[in-house]
Tab-separated table of C-alpha atoms and ligand atoms in Angstrom:
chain	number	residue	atom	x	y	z
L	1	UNK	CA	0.000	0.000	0.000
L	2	UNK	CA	0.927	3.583	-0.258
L	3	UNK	CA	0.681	6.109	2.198
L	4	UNK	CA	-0.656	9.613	1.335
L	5	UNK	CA	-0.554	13.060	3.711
L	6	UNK	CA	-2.398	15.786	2.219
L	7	UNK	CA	-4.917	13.992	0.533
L	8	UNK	CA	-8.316	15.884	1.129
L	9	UNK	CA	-6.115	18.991	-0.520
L	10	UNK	CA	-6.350	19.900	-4.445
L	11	UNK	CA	-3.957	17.799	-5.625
L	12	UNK	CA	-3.818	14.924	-3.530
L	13	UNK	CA	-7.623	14.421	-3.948
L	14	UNK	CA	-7.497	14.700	-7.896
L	15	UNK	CA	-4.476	12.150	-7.293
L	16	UNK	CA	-6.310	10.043	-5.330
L	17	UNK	CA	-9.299	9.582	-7.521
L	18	UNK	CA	-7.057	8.716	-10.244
L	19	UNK	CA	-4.855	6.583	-8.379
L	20	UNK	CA	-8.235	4.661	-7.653
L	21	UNK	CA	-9.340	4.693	-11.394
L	22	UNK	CA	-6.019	2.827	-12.305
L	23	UNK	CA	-5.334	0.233	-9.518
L	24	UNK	CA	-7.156	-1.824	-6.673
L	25	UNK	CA	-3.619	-1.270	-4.058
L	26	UNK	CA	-4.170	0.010	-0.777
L	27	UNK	CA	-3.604	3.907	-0.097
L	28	UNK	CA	-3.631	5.667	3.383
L	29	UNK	CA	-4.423	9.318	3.520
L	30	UNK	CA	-3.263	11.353	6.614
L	31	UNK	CA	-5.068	14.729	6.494
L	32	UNK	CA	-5.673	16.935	9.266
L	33	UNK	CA	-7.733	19.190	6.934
L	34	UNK	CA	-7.084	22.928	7.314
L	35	UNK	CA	-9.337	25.165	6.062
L	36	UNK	CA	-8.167	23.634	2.569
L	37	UNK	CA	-8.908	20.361	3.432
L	38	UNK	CA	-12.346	19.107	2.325
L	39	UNK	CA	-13.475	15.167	2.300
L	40	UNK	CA	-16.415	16.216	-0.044
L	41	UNK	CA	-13.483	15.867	-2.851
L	42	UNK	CA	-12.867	12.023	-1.760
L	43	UNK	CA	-16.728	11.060	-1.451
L	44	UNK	CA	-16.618	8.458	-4.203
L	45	UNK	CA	-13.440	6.622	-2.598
L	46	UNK	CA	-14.707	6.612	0.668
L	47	UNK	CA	-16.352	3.561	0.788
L	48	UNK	CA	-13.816	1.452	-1.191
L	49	UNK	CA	-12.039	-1.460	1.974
L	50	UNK	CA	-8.855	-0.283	0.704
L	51	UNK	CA	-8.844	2.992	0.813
L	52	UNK	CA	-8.575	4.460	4.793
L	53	UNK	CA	-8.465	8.221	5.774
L	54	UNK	CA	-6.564	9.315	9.164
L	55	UNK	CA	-7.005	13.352	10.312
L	56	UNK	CA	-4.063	13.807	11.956
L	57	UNK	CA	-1.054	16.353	11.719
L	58	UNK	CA	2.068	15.426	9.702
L	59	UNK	CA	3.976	16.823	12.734
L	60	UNK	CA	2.654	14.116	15.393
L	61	UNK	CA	5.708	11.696	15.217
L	62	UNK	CA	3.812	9.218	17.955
L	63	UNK	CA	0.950	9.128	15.053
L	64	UNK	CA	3.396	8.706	12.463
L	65	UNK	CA	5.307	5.731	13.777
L	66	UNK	CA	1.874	3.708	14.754
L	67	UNK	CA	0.874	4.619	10.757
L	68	UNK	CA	4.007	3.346	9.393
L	69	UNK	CA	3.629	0.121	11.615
L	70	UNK	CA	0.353	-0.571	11.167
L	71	UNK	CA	0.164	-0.297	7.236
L	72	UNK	CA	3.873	-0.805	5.818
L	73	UNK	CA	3.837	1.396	3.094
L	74	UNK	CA	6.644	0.026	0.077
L	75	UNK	CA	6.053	4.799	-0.572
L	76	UNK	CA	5.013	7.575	1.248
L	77	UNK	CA	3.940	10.781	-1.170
L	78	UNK	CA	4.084	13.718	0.684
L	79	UNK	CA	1.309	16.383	-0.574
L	80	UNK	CA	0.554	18.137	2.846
L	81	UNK	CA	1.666	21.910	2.952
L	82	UNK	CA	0.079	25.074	3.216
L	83	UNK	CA	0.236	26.111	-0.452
L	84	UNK	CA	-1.324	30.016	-0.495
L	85	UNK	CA	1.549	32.761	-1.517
L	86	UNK	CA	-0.766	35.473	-0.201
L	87	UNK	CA	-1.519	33.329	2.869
L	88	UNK	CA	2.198	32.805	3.571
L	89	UNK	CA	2.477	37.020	3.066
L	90	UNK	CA	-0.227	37.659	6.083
L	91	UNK	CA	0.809	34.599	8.290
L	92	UNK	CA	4.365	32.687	7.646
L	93	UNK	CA	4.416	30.896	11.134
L	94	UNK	CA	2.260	28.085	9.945
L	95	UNK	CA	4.529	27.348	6.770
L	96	UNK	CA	7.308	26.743	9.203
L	97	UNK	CA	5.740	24.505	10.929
L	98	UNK	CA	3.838	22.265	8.672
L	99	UNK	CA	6.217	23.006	5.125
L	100	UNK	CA	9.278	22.724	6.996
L	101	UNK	CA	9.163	20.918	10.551
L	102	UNK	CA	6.482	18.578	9.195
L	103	UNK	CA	8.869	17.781	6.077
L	104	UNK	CA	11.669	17.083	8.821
L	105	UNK	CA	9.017	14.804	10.906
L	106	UNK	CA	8.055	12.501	8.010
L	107	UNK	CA	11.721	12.439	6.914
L	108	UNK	CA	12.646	11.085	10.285
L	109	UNK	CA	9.712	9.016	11.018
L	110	UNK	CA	9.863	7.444	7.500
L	111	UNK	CA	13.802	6.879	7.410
L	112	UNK	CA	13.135	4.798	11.238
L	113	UNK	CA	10.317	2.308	9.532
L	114	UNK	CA	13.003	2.007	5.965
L	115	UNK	CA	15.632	0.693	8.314
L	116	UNK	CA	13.614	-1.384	9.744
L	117	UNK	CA	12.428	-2.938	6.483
L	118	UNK	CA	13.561	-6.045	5.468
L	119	UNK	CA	15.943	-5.640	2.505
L	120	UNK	CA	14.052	-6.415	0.199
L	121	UNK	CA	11.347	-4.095	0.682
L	122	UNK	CA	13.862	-1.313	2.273
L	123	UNK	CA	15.336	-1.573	-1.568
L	124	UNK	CA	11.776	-0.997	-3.164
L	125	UNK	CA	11.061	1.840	-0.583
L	126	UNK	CA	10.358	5.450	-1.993
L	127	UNK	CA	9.561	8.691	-0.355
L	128	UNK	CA	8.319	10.875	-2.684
L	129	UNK	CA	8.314	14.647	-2.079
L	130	UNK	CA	6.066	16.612	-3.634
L	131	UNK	CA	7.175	20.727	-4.160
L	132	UNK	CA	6.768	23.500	-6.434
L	133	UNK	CA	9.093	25.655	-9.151
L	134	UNK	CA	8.578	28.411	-7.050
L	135	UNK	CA	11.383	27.562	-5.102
L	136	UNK	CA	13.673	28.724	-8.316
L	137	UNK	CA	12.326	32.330	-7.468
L	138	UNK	CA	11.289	34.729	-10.685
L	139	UNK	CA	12.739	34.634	-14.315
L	140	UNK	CA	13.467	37.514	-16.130
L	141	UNK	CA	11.198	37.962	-19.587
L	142	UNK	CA	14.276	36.246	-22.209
L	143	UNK	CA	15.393	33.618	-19.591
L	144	UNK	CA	15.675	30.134	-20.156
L	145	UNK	CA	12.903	27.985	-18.466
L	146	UNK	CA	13.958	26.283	-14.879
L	147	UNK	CA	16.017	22.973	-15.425
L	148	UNK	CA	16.604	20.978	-12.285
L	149	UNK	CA	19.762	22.630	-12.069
L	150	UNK	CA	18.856	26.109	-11.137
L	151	UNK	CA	19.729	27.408	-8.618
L	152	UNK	CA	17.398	27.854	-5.449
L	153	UNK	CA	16.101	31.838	-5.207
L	154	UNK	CA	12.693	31.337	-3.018
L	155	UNK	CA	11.156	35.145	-2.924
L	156	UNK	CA	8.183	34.618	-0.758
L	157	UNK	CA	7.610	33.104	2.841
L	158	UNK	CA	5.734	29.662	1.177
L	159	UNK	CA	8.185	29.229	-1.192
L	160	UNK	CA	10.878	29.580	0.986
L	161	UNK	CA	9.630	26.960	3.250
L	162	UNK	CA	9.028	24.624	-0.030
L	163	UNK	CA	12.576	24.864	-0.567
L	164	UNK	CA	13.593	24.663	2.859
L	165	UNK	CA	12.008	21.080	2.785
L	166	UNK	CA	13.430	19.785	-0.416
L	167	UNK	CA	16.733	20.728	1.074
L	168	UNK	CA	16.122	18.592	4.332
L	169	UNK	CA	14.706	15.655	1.275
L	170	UNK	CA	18.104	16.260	-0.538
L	171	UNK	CA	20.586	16.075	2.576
L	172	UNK	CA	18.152	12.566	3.691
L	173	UNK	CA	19.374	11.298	0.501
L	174	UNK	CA	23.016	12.209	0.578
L	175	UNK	CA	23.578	11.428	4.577
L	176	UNK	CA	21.565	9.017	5.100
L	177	UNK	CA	20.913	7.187	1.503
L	178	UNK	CA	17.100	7.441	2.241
L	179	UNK	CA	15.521	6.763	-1.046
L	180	UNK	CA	13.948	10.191	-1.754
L	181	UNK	CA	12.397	11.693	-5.233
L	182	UNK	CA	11.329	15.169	-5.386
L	183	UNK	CA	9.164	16.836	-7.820
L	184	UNK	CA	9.122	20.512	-8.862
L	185	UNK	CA	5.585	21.106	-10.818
L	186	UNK	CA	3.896	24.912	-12.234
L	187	UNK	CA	1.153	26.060	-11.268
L	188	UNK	CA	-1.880	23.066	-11.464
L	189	UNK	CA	-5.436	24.156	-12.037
L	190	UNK	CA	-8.724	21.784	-12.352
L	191	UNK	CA	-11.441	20.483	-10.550
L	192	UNK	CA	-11.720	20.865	-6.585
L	193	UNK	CA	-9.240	23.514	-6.410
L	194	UNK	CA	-9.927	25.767	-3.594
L	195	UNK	CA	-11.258	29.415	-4.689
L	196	UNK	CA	-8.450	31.544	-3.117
L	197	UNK	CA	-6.051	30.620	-5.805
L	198	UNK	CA	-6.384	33.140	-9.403
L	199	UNK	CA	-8.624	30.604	-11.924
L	200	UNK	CA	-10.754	29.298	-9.355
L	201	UNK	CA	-11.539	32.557	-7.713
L	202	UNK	CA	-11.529	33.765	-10.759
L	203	UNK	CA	-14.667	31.643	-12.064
L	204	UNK	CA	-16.629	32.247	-8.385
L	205	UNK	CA	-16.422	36.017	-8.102
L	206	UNK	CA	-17.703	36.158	-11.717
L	207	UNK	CA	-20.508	33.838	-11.537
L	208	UNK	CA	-21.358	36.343	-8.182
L	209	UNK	CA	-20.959	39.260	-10.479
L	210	UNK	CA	-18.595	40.555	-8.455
L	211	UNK	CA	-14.999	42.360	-9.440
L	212	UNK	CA	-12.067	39.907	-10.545
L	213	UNK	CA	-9.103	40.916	-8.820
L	214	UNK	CA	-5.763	41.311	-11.062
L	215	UNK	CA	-2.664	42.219	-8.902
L	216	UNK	CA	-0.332	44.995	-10.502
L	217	UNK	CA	-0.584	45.036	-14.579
L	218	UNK	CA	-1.131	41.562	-14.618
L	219	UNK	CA	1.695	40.677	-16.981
L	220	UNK	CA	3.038	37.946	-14.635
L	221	UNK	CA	3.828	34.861	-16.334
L	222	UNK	CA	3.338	31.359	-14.893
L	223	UNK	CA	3.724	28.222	-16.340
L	224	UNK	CA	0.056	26.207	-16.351
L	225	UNK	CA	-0.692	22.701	-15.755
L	226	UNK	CA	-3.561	20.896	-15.625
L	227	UNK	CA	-3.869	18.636	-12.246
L	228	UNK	CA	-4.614	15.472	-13.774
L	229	UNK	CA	-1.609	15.637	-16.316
L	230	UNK	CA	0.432	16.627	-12.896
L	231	UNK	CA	-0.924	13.471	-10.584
L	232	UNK	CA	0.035	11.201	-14.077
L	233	UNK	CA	3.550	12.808	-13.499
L	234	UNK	CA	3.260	11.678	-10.008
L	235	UNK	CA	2.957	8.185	-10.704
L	236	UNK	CA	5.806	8.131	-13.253
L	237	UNK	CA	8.121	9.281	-10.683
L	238	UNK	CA	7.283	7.045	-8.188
L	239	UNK	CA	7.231	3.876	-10.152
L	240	UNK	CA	10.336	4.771	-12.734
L	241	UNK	CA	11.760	7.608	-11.068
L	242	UNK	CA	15.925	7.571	-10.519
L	243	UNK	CA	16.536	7.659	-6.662
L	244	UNK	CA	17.759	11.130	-5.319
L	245	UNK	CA	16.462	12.769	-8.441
L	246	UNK	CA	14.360	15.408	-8.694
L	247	UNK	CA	12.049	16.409	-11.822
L	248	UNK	CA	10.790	19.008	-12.816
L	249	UNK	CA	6.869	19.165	-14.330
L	250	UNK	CA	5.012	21.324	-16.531
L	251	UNK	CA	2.978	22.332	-19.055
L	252	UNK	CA	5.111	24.297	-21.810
L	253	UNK	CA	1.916	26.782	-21.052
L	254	UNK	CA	3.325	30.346	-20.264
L	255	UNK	CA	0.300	32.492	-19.960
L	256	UNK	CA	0.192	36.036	-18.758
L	257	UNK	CA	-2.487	36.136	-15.832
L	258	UNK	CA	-4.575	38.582	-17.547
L	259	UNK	CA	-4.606	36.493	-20.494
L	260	UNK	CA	-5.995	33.728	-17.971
L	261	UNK	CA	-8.918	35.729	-16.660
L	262	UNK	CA	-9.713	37.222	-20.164
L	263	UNK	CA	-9.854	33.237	-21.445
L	264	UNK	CA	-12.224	32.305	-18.281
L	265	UNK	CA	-14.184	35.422	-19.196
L	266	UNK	CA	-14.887	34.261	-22.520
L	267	UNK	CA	-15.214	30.953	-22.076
L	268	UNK	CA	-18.135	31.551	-19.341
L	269	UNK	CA	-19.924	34.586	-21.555
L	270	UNK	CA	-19.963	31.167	-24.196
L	271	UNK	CA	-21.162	28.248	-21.656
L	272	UNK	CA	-23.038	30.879	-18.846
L	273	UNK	CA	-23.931	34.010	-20.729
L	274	UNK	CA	-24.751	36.930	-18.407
L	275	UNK	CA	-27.659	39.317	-18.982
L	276	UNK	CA	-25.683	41.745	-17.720
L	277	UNK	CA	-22.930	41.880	-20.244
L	278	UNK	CA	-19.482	39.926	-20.537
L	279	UNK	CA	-17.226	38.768	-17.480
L	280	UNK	CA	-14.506	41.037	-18.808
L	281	UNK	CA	-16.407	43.638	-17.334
L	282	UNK	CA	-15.576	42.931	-13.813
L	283	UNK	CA	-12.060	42.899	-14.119
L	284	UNK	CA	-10.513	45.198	-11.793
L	285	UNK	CA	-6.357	45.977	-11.442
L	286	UNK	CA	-5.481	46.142	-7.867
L	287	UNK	CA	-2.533	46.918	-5.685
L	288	UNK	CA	0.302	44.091	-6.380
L	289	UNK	CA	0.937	41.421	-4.378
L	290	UNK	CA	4.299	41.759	-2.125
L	291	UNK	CA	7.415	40.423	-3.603
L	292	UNK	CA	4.927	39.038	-6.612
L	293	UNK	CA	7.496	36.753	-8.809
L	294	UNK	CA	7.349	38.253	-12.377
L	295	UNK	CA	7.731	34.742	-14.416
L	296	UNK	CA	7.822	30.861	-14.068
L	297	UNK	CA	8.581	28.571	-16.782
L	298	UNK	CA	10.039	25.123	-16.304
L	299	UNK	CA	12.000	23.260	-18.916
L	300	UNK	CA	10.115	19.188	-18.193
L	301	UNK	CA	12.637	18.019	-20.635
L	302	UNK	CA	13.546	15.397	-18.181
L	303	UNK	CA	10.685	13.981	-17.316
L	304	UNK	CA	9.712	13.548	-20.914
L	305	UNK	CA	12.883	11.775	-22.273
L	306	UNK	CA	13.913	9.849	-18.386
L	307	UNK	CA	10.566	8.710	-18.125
L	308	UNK	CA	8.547	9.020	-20.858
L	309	UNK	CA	5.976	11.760	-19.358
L	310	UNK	CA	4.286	14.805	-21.086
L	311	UNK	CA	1.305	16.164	-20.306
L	312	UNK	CA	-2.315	15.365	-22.138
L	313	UNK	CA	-4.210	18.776	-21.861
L	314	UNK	CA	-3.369	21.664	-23.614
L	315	UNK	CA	-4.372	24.715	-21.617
L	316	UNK	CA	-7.020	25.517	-24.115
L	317	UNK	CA	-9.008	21.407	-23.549
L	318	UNK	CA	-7.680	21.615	-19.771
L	319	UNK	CA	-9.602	25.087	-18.800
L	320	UNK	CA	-12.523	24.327	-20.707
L	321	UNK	CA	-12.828	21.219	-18.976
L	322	UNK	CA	-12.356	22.981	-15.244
L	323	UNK	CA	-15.014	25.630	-15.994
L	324	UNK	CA	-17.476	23.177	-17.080
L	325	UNK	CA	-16.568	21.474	-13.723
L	326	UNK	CA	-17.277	24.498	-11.539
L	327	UNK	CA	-20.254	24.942	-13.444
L	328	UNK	CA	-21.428	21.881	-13.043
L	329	UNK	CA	-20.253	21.597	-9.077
L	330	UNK	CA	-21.585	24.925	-7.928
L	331	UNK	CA	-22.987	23.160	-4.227
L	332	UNK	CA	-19.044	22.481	-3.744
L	333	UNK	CA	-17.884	25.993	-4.443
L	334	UNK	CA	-21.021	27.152	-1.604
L	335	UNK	CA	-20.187	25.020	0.547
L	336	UNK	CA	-16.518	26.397	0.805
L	337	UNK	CA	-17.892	29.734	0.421
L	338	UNK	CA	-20.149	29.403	3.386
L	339	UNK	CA	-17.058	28.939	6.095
L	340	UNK	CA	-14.370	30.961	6.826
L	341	UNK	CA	-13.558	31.586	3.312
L	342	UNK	CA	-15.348	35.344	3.577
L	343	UNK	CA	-12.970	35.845	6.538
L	344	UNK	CA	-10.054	35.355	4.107
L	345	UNK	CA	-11.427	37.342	0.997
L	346	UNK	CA	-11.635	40.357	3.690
L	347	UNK	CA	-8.630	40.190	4.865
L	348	UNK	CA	-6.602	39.900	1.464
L	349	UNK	CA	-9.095	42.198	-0.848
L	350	UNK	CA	-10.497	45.072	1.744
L	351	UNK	CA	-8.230	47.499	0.878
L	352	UNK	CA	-8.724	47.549	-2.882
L	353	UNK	CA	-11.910	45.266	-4.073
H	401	LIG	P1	-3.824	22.405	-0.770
H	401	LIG	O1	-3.570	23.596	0.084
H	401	LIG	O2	-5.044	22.381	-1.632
H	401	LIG	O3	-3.883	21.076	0.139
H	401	LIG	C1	-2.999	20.829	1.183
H	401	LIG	C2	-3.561	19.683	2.019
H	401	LIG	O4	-2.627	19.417	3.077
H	401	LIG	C3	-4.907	19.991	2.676
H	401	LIG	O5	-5.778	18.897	2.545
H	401	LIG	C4	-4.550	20.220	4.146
H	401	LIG	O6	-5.610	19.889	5.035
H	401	LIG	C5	-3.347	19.287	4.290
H	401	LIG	N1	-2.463	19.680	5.394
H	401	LIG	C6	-1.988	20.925	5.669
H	401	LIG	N2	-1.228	20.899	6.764
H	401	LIG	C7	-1.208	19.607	7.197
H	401	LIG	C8	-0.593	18.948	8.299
H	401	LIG	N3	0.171	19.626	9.170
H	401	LIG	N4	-0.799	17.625	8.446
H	401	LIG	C9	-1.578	16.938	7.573
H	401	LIG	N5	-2.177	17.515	6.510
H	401	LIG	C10	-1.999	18.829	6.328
H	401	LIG	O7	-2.507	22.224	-1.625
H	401	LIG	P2	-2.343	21.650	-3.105
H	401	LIG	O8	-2.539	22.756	-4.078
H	401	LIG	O9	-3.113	20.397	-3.227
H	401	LIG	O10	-0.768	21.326	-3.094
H	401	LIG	C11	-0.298	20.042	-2.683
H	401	LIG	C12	1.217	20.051	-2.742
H	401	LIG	O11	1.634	20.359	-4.067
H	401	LIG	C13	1.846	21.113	-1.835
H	401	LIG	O12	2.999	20.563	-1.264
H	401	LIG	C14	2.215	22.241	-2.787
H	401	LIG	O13	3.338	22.944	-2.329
H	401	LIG	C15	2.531	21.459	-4.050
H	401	LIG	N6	2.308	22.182	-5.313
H	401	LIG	C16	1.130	22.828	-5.553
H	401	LIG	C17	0.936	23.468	-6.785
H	401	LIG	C18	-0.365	24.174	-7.110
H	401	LIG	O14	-0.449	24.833	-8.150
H	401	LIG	N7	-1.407	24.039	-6.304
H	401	LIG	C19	1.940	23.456	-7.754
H	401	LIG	C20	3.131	22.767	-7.471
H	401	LIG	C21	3.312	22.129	-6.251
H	402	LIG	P1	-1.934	31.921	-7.394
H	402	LIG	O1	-3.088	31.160	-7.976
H	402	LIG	O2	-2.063	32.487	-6.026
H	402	LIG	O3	-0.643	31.003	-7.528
H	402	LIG	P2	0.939	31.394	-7.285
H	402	LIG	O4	1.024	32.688	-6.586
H	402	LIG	O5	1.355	30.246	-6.430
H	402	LIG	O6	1.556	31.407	-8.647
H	402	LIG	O7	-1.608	33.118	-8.370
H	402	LIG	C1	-1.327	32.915	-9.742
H	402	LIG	C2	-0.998	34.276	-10.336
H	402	LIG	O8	-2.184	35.075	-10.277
H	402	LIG	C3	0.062	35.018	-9.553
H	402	LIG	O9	0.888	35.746	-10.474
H	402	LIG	C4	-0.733	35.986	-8.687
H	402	LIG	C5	-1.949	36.279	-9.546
H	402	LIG	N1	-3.189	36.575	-8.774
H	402	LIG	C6	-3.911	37.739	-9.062
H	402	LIG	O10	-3.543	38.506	-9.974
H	402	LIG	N2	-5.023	37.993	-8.337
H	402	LIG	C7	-5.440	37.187	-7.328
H	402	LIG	O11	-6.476	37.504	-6.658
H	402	LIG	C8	-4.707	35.988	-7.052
H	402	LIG	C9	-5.124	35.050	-5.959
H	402	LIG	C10	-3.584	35.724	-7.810
């Protein structure tokens, strides 16, 4: 079986469901569902005898130890992070502690139960740690795209902690010869991603015909990847992946983020016209974020030839596909809505929205 933390999130959901459409083996999810947590996402897994869901904090080493001998994982994926830049800009502490010190407490719990392992299964062993191109900090416009050899330049508080861990996953490797993989993806959009980050909360505020925040001149660049193409990457890794390596994934999608809103705009004035006129109407330039990285791009040429991986959705099929999904899952998007999720839109947007 494999063991999951961070499952009930975006992308460990979406990788769950999949990992559930292509095999019958085990998987244990440890969660201990933040406000971006949400077992609505896993409702049609929940009843399956081998999948089993555990709330509990990646930090609780006494937890950890009675997981790892209770189940005997042959690979641990670790998904569970706080994952919000603007988040990480109002409240860093909690990054620390769950990026970083949580990284450290699975590294340490996981490397006790691998030397434990007979050698057999101690050879087969993987810990897979999943992280973010963020951690190569911002690209100027003519740069190459990010290879795995870039250097490290973290710019905000989350990333910083992202990188942080995949330095502790790097030095388990080296010191210990714990067999580690790390991943660096873009940014993932799709179904069941939570409504503070730009293409879901882009889709919600205009469906409530209410403004569509852009920070600064919205000319920052990010790479785009759809999630299911990025949980596919996922299991390449972990089943043909080099130990020690890491690999970089992506979408060969660089889109300005005003060029994302405008193609959400039109693609809802096509599916959900609005009396009123179209979406682009509500956008609205505010104040830029703090430290806001100008460009991502990755270079996922080694991926592709290493391991055969490259992504199915374009961005053009992948977006389409997610609006129709948010359109078609409007009770999930309330039910977030309904919680502390005003609390946060407040706190980020009062000053300019
Ligand atoms: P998310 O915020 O949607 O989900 C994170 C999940 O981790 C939630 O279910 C939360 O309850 C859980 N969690 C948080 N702290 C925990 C703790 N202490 N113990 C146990 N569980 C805890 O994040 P996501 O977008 O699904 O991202 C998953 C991973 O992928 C993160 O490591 C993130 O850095 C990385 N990543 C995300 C993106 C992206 O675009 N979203 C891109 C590249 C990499
Ligand atoms: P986000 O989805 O927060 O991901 P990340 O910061 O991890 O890349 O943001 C994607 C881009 O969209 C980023 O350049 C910031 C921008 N953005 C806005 O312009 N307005 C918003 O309200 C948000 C949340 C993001």
């Amino acid at each position: 079986m494999i063991f999951v933390t961070g499952g009930a999130g975006f992308i460990g959901s979406n990788f769950i469901l999949e990992w559930f459409s292509k095999t019958t083996e085990a998987l244990l999810n440890l969660d201990n569902l933040t406000y971006a947590g949400n077992l609505a996402n896993l409702e049609s897994v929940n009843d399956k005898a081998h999948y089993h869901f555990v709330k509990g904090d990646i930090n609780d080493r006494t937890l950890l130890n009675a997981l790892f001998d209770a189940h005997k994982p042959r690979a641990l994926i670790n998904f569970a992070a706080e994952s919000h830049v603007d988040r990480s800009i109002h409240g860093p502490a909690i990054f620390i502690k769950t990026n970083i010190e949580g990284t450290f407490a699975l590294l340490e719990t996981a490397k006790e139960y691998w030397s434990s392992l007979a050698a057999d299964d101690r050879e087969k062993f993987r810990f897979l740690h999943v992280s973010t191109d963020e951690v190569y900090g911002s690209l100027d416009e003519d740069a190459p795209p990010f290879s795995e050899t870039h250097p490290y330049q973290p710019n905000s508080p989350y990333s910083a902690s992202k990188a942080a861990s995949d330095h502790l996953v790097r030095a388990w490797h080296h010191t210990y010869g714990f067999p580690v993989l790390t991943t660096n993806c873009s940014n993932n959009y799709g179904p069941y991603q939570f409504p503070e980050k730009l293409i879901p909360l882009t889709i919600a505020r205009a469906l409530q015909n209410k403004n569509i925040p852009i920070y600064g001149d919205g000319k920052n660049i990010r790479d785009w990847l759809y999630v299911g193409d990025h949980c596919n990457a996922i299991m390449v890794a972990l089943n043909e992946g080099k130990v020690g390596e890491t690999y970089n994934i992506g979408g060969w999608n660089e889109i300005k983020n005003i060029d994302i809103v405008t193609t959400i705009c039109d693609l809802l004035d096509e599916l959900r016209p609005d009396a009123l006129g179209p979406y682009k109407r509500l956008i609205t330039f505010i104040q830029d974020r703090p430290g806001h990285d100008r460009r991502y791009a990755i270079n996922a040429t080694k991926i592709h030839k290493d391991l055969g991986w490259h992504p199915q959705e374009t961005f053009y099929t992948g977006i389409r596909k997610t609006v129709e999904w948010y359109l078609s899952n409007q009770d999930w998007v309330k039910n977030i809505e309904s919680g502390s999720y005003q609390n946060w839109i407040q706190k980020n947007y009062s000053n300019c929205l």
